[in-house]
Short mmCIF file of C-alpha atoms in Angstrom, two decimals:
data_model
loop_
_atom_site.label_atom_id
_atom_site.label_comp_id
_atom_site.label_asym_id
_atom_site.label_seq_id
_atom_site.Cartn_x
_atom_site.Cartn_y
_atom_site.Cartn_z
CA UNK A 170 33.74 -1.13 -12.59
CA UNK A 171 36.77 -0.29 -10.48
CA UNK A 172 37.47 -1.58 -7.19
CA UNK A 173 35.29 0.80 -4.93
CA UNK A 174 33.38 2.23 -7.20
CA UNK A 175 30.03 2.15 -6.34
CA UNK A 176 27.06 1.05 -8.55
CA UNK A 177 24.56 2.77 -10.22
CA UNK A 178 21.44 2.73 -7.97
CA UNK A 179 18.00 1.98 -8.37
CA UNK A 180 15.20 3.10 -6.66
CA UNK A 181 11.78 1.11 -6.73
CA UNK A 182 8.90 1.12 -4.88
CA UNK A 183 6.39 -2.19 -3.38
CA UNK A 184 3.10 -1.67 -2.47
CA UNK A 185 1.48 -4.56 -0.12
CA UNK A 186 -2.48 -3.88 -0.22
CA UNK A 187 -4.64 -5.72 1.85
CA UNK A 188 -8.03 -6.22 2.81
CA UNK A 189 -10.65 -8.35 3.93
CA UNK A 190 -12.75 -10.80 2.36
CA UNK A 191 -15.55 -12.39 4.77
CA UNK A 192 -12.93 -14.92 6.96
CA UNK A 193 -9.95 -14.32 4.32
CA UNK A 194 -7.31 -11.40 4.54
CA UNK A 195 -5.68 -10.73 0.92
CA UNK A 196 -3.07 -9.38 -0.22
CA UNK A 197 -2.94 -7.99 -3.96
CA UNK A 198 -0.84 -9.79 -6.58
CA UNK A 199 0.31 -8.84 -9.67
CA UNK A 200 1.40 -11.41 -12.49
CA UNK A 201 5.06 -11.75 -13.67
CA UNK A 202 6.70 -9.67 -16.56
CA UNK A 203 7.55 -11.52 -19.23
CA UNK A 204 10.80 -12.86 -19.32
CA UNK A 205 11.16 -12.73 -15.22
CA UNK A 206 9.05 -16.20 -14.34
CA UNK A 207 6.02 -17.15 -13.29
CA UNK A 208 5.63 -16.27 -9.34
CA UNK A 209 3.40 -13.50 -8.58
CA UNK A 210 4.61 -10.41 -6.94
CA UNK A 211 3.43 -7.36 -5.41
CA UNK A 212 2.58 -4.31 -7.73
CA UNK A 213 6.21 -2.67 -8.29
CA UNK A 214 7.88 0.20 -10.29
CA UNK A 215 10.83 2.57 -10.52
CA UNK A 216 10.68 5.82 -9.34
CA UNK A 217 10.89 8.69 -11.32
CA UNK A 218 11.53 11.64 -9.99
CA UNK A 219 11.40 13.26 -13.44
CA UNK A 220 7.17 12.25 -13.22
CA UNK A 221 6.50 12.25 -9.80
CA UNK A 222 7.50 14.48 -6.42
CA UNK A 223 7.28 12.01 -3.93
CA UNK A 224 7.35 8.89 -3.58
CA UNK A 225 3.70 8.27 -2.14
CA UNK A 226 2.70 10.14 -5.47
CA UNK A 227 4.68 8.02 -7.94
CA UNK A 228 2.71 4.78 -5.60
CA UNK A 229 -0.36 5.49 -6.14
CA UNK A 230 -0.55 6.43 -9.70
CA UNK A 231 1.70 3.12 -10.68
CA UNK A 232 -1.07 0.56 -8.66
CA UNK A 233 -3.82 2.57 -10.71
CA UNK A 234 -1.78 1.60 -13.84
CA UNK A 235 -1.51 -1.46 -12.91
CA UNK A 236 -4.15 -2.32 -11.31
CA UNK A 237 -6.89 0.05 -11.79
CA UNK A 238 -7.31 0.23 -7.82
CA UNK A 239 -7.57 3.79 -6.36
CA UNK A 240 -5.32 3.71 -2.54
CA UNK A 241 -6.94 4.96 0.42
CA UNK A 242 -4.58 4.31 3.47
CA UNK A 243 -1.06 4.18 2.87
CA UNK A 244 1.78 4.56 5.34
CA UNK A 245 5.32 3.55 4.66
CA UNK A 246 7.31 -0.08 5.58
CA UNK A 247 10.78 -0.58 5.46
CA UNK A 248 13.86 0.05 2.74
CA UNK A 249 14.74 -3.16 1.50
CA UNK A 250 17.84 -3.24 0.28
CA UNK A 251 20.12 -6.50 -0.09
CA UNK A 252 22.47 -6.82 -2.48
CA UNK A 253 21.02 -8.43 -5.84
CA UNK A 254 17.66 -8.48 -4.22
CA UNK A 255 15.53 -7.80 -7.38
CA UNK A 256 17.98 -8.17 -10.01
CA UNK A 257 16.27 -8.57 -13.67
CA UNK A 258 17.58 -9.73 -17.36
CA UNK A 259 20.31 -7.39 -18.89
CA UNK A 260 21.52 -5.74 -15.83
CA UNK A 261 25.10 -5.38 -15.37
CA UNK A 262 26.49 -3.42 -11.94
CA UNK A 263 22.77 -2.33 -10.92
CA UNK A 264 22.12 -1.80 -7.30
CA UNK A 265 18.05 -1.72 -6.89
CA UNK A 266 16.67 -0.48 -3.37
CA UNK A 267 12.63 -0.70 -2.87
CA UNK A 268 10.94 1.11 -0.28
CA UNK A 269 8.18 -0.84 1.12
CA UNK A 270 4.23 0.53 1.60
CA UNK A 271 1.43 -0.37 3.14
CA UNK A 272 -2.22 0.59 2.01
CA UNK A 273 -5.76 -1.18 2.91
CA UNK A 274 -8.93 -0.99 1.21
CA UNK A 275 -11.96 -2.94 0.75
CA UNK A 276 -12.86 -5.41 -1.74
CA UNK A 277 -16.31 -4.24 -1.71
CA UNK A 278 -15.19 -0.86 -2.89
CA UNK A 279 -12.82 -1.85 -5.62
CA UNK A 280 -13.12 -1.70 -9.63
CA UNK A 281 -13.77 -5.29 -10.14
CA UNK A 282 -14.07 -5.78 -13.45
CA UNK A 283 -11.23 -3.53 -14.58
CA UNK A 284 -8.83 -5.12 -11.62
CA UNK A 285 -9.07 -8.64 -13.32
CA UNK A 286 -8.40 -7.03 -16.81
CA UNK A 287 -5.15 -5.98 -15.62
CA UNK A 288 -4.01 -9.88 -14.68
CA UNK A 289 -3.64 -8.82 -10.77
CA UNK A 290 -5.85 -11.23 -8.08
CA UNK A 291 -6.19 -11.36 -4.73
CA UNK A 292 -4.55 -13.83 -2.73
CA UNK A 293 -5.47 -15.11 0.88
CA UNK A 294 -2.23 -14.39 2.74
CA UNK A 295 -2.24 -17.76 4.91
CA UNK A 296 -1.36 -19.07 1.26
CA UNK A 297 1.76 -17.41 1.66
CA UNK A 298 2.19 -18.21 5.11
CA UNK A 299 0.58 -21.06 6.16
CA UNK A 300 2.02 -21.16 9.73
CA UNK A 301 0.77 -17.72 10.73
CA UNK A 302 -2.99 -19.05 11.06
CA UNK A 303 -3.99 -20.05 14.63
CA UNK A 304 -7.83 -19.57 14.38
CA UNK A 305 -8.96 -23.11 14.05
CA UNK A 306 -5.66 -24.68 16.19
CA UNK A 307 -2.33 -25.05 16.53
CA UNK A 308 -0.94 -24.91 12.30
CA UNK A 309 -0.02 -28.95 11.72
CA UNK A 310 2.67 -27.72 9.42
CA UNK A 311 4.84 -26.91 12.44
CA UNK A 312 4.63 -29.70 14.45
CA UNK A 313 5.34 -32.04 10.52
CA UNK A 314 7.30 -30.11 8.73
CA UNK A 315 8.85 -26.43 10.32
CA UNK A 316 9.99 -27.57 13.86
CA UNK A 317 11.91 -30.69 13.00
CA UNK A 318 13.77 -29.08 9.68
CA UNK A 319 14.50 -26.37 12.05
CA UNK A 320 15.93 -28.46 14.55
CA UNK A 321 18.31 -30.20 12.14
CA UNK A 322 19.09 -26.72 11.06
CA UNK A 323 20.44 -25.85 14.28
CA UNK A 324 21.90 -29.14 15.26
CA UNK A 325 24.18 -27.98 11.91
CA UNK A 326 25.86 -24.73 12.77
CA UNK A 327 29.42 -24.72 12.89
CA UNK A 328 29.77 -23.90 16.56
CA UNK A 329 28.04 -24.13 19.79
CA UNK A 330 27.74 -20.88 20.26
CA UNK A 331 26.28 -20.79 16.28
CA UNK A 332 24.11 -23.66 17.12
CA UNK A 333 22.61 -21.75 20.87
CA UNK A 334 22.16 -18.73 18.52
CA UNK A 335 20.17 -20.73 16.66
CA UNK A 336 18.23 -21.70 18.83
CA UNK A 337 17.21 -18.74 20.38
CA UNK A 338 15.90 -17.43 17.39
CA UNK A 339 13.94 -20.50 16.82
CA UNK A 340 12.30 -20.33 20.56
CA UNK A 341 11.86 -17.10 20.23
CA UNK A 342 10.04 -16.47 16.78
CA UNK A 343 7.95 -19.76 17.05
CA UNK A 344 6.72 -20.08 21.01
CA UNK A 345 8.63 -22.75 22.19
CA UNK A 346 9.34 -23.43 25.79
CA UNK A 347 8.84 -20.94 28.16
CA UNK A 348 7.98 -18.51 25.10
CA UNK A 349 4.54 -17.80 23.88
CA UNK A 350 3.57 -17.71 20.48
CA UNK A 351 3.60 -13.61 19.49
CA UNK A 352 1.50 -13.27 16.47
CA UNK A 353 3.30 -10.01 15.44
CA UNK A 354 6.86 -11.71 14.81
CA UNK A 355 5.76 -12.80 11.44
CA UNK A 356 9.10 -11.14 9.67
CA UNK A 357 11.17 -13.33 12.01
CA UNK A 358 9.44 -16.55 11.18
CA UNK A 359 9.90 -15.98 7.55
CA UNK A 360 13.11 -15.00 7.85
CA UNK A 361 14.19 -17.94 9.83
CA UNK A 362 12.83 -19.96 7.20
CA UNK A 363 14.21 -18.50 4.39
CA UNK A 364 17.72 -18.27 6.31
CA UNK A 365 17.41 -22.56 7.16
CA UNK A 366 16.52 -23.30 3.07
CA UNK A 367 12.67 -23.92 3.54
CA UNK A 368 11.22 -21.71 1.25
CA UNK A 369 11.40 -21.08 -2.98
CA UNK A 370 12.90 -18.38 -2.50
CA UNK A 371 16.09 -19.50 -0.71
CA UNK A 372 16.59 -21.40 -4.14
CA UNK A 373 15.61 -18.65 -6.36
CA UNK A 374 18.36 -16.92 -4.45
CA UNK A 375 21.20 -19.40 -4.68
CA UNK A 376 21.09 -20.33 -0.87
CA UNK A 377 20.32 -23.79 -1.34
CA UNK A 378 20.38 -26.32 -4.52
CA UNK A 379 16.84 -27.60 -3.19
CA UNK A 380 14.56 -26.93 -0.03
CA UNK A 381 14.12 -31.22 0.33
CA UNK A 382 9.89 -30.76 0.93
CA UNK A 383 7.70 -32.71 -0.15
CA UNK A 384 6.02 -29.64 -0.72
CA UNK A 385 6.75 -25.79 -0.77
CA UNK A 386 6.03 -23.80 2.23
CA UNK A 387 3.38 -21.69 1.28
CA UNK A 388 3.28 -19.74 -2.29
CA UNK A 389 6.06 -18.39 -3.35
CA UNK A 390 6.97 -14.57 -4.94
CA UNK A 391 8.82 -12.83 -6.88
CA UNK A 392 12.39 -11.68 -5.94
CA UNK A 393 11.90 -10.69 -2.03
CA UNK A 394 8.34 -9.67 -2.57
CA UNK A 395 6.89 -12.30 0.68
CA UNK A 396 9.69 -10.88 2.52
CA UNK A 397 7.76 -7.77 1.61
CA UNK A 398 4.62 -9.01 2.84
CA UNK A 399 5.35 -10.92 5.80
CA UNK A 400 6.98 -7.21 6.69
CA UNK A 401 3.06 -5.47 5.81
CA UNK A 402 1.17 -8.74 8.05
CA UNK A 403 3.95 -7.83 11.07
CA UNK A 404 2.80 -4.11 10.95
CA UNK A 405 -0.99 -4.40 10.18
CA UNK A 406 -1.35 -7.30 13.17
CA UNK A 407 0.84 -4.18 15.72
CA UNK A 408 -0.92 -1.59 14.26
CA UNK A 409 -4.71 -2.74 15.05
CA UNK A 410 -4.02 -2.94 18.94
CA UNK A 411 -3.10 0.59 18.82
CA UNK A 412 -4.43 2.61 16.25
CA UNK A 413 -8.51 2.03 14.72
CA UNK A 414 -6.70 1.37 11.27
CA UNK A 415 -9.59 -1.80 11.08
CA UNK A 416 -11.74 0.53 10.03
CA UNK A 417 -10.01 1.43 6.35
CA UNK A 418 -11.05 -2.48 6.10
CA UNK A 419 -14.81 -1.87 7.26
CA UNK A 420 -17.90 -1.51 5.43
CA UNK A 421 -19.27 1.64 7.00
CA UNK A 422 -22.02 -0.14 9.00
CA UNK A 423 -21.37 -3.75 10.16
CA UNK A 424 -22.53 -6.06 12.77
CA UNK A 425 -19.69 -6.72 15.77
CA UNK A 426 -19.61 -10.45 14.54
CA UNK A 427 -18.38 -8.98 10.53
CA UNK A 428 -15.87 -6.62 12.98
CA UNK A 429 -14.80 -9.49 15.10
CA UNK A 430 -14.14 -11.94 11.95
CA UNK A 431 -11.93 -9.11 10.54
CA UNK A 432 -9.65 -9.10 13.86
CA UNK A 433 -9.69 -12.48 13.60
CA UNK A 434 -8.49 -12.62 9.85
CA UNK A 435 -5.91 -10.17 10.74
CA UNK A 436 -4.62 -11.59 13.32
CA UNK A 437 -4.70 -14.90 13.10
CA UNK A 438 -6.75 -15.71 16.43
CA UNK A 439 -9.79 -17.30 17.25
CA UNK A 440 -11.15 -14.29 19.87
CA UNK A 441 -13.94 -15.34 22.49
CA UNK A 442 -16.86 -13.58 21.41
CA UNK A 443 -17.47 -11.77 24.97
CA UNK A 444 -14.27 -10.65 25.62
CA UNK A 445 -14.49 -9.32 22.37
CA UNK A 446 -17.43 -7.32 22.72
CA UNK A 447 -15.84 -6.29 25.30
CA UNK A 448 -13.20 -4.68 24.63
CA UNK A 449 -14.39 -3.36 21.61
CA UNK A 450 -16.74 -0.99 24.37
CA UNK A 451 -14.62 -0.24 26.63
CA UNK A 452 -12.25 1.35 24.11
CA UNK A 453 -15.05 2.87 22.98
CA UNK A 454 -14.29 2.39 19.48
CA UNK A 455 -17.78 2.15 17.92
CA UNK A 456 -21.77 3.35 18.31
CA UNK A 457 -24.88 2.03 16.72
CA UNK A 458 -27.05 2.84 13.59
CA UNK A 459 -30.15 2.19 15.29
CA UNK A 460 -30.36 -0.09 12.36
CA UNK A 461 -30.02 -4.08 11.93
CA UNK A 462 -29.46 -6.48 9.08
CA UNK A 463 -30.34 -10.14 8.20
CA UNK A 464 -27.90 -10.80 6.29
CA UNK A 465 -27.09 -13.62 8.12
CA UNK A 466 -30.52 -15.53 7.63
CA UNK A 467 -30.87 -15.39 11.57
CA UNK A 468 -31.99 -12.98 14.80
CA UNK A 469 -30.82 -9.61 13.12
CA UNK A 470 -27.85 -8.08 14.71
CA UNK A 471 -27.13 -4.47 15.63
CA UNK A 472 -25.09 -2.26 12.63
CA UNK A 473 -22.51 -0.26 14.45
CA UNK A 474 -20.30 2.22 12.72
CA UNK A 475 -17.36 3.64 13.64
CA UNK A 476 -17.63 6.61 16.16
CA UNK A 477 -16.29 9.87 14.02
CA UNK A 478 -14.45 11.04 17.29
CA UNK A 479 -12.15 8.02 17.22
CA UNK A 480 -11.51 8.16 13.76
CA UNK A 481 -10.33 12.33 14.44
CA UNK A 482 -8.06 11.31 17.33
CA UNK A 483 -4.07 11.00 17.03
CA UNK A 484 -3.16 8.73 18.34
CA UNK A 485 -6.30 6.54 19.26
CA UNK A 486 -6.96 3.50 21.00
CA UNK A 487 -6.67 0.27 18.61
CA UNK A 488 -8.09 -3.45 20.17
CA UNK A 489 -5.09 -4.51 22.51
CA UNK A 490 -6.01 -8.60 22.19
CA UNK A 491 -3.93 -9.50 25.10
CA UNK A 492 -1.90 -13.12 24.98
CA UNK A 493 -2.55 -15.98 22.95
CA UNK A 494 -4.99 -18.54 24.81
#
């Protein structure tokens, strides 16, 4: 190529599909194509717009290909485009751009037998980021590993100023100081990581020769597939105190303690079981069966369902879940 010429460009598209698993929020993998490696990565392909209209279109029909999982909710992400970001054998002056979606479903609800035919699984996505789970305490991994590699990150910028930067951003996406912990900055924390050496893919990418860990940071992906995801946890944990999205991830009747473990999974916080209830009235959100199940093997608990109303409105009122405790 010439001197400002400008390269041939790809467009791809990620989906990041999630649901909900008892006390475990997934997010579906796909194996690696042969000759690429052997991280998993989200479900991915080119778009066609020889095949397919739109892009939501050309989505949906490629994760029933590959997966054999029909989307319900999707909604678009982000554009990721850095340069060489998903580069593959044989290219030669390829740009490739992915747009980023978001879909949920149930687990419950999927073809189960067919999904594991096509390689993909489900993966709890506190595998992938460790850090981002709060519900039992305070992630050791910080306090061991993140914090001090972080600090000797900063304490090697070539400036002040650099270095102050520096740490800013750390304060700022991990809590520290006057700052509290916000669960929805889960981009930044990944970012910071990736940008200080501390993940796979830093090395996959050239950054650094090694990340010096006794052991990786969570699992790693394919090309800048957790970048992906840590994008789809950031929007799903905004969305729910806003908009009644938890119920794409709902049975249709459940007991508040199933809807209460599913905020929790989401959003990485243990939630007092008053407050929750709650708040889950006074917005309204749901209204009984008149029914009750025993699942549980105890007292049986009230099946609520989501009120139709709610589900009509735009916009409608999501579970705002207030600060960390």
């Amino acid at each position: 190529m010439e001197p400002g010429d400008i390269p041939p460009l790809r467009i791809g598209l990620n989906a990041a599909i999630v649901a909900v698993s008892g006390r475990s929020p997934k997010i579906l993998c796909v194996p690696a194509e042969p000759g690429i490696g052997g991280a998993d990565g989200l479900p991915y392909d080119l778009f066609d717009p020889t095949r397919h209209r739109t892009f939501e279109t050309a989505l949906r029909h490629f994760v029933e290909t590959q997966t054999a999982l029909h989307l319900g909710y999707v909604e678009q992400l982000y554009t990721f485009g850095d340069r060489d970001r998903h580069r593959r054998p044989g290219d030669e002056n390829v740009h490739s751009v992915s747009v980023g979606y978001l879909a949920l479903t149930r687990t419950d609800a999927e073809p189960g037998e067919a999904l594991a035919r096509t390689g993909s699984r489900w993966r709890d996505w506190y595998t992938l980021f460790p850090w981002e789970d709060w519900r039992e305490d305070r992630p050791a991994v910080l306090d061991t590993v993140i914090l001090p590699r972080l600090k000797t990150w900063t304490s090697e910028a070539g400036s002040d100023d650099a270095a102050l930067r520096r740490q800013s951003r750390v304060r700022l996406s991990f809590g520290l100081d006057d700052f509290p912990f916000d669960d929805e900055r889960v981009l930044d924390r990944y970012q910071l990581l990736y940008e200080a050496g501390l993940v796979e893919e830093s090395v996959a990418d050239g950054r650094v020769a090694g990340t010096g860990l006794a052991a990786p940071l969570g699992r790693a992906m394919r090309f800048d597939h957790r970048r992906i995801a840590a994008t789809a946890v950031q929007r799903l944990r905004a969305k729910i105190k806003y908009r009644p999205v938890i119920f794409e991830l709902m049975p249709p009747d459940f007991t508040l303690t199933e809807l209460q473990t599913t905020v929790e999974a989401i959003s990485g916080r243990h939630l007092h079981k008053q407050n929750f209830r709650r708040l889950v009235e006074g917005a309204e959100l749901v209204e009984p069966t008149g029914a009750s199940s025993a699942a549980t093997g105890g007292r049986p608990a009230a099946l609520y369902r989501f009120r139709a109303k709610i589900l009509e409105e735009r916009p409608a009122p999501g579970l705002r879940l207030g600060g960390r405790g």
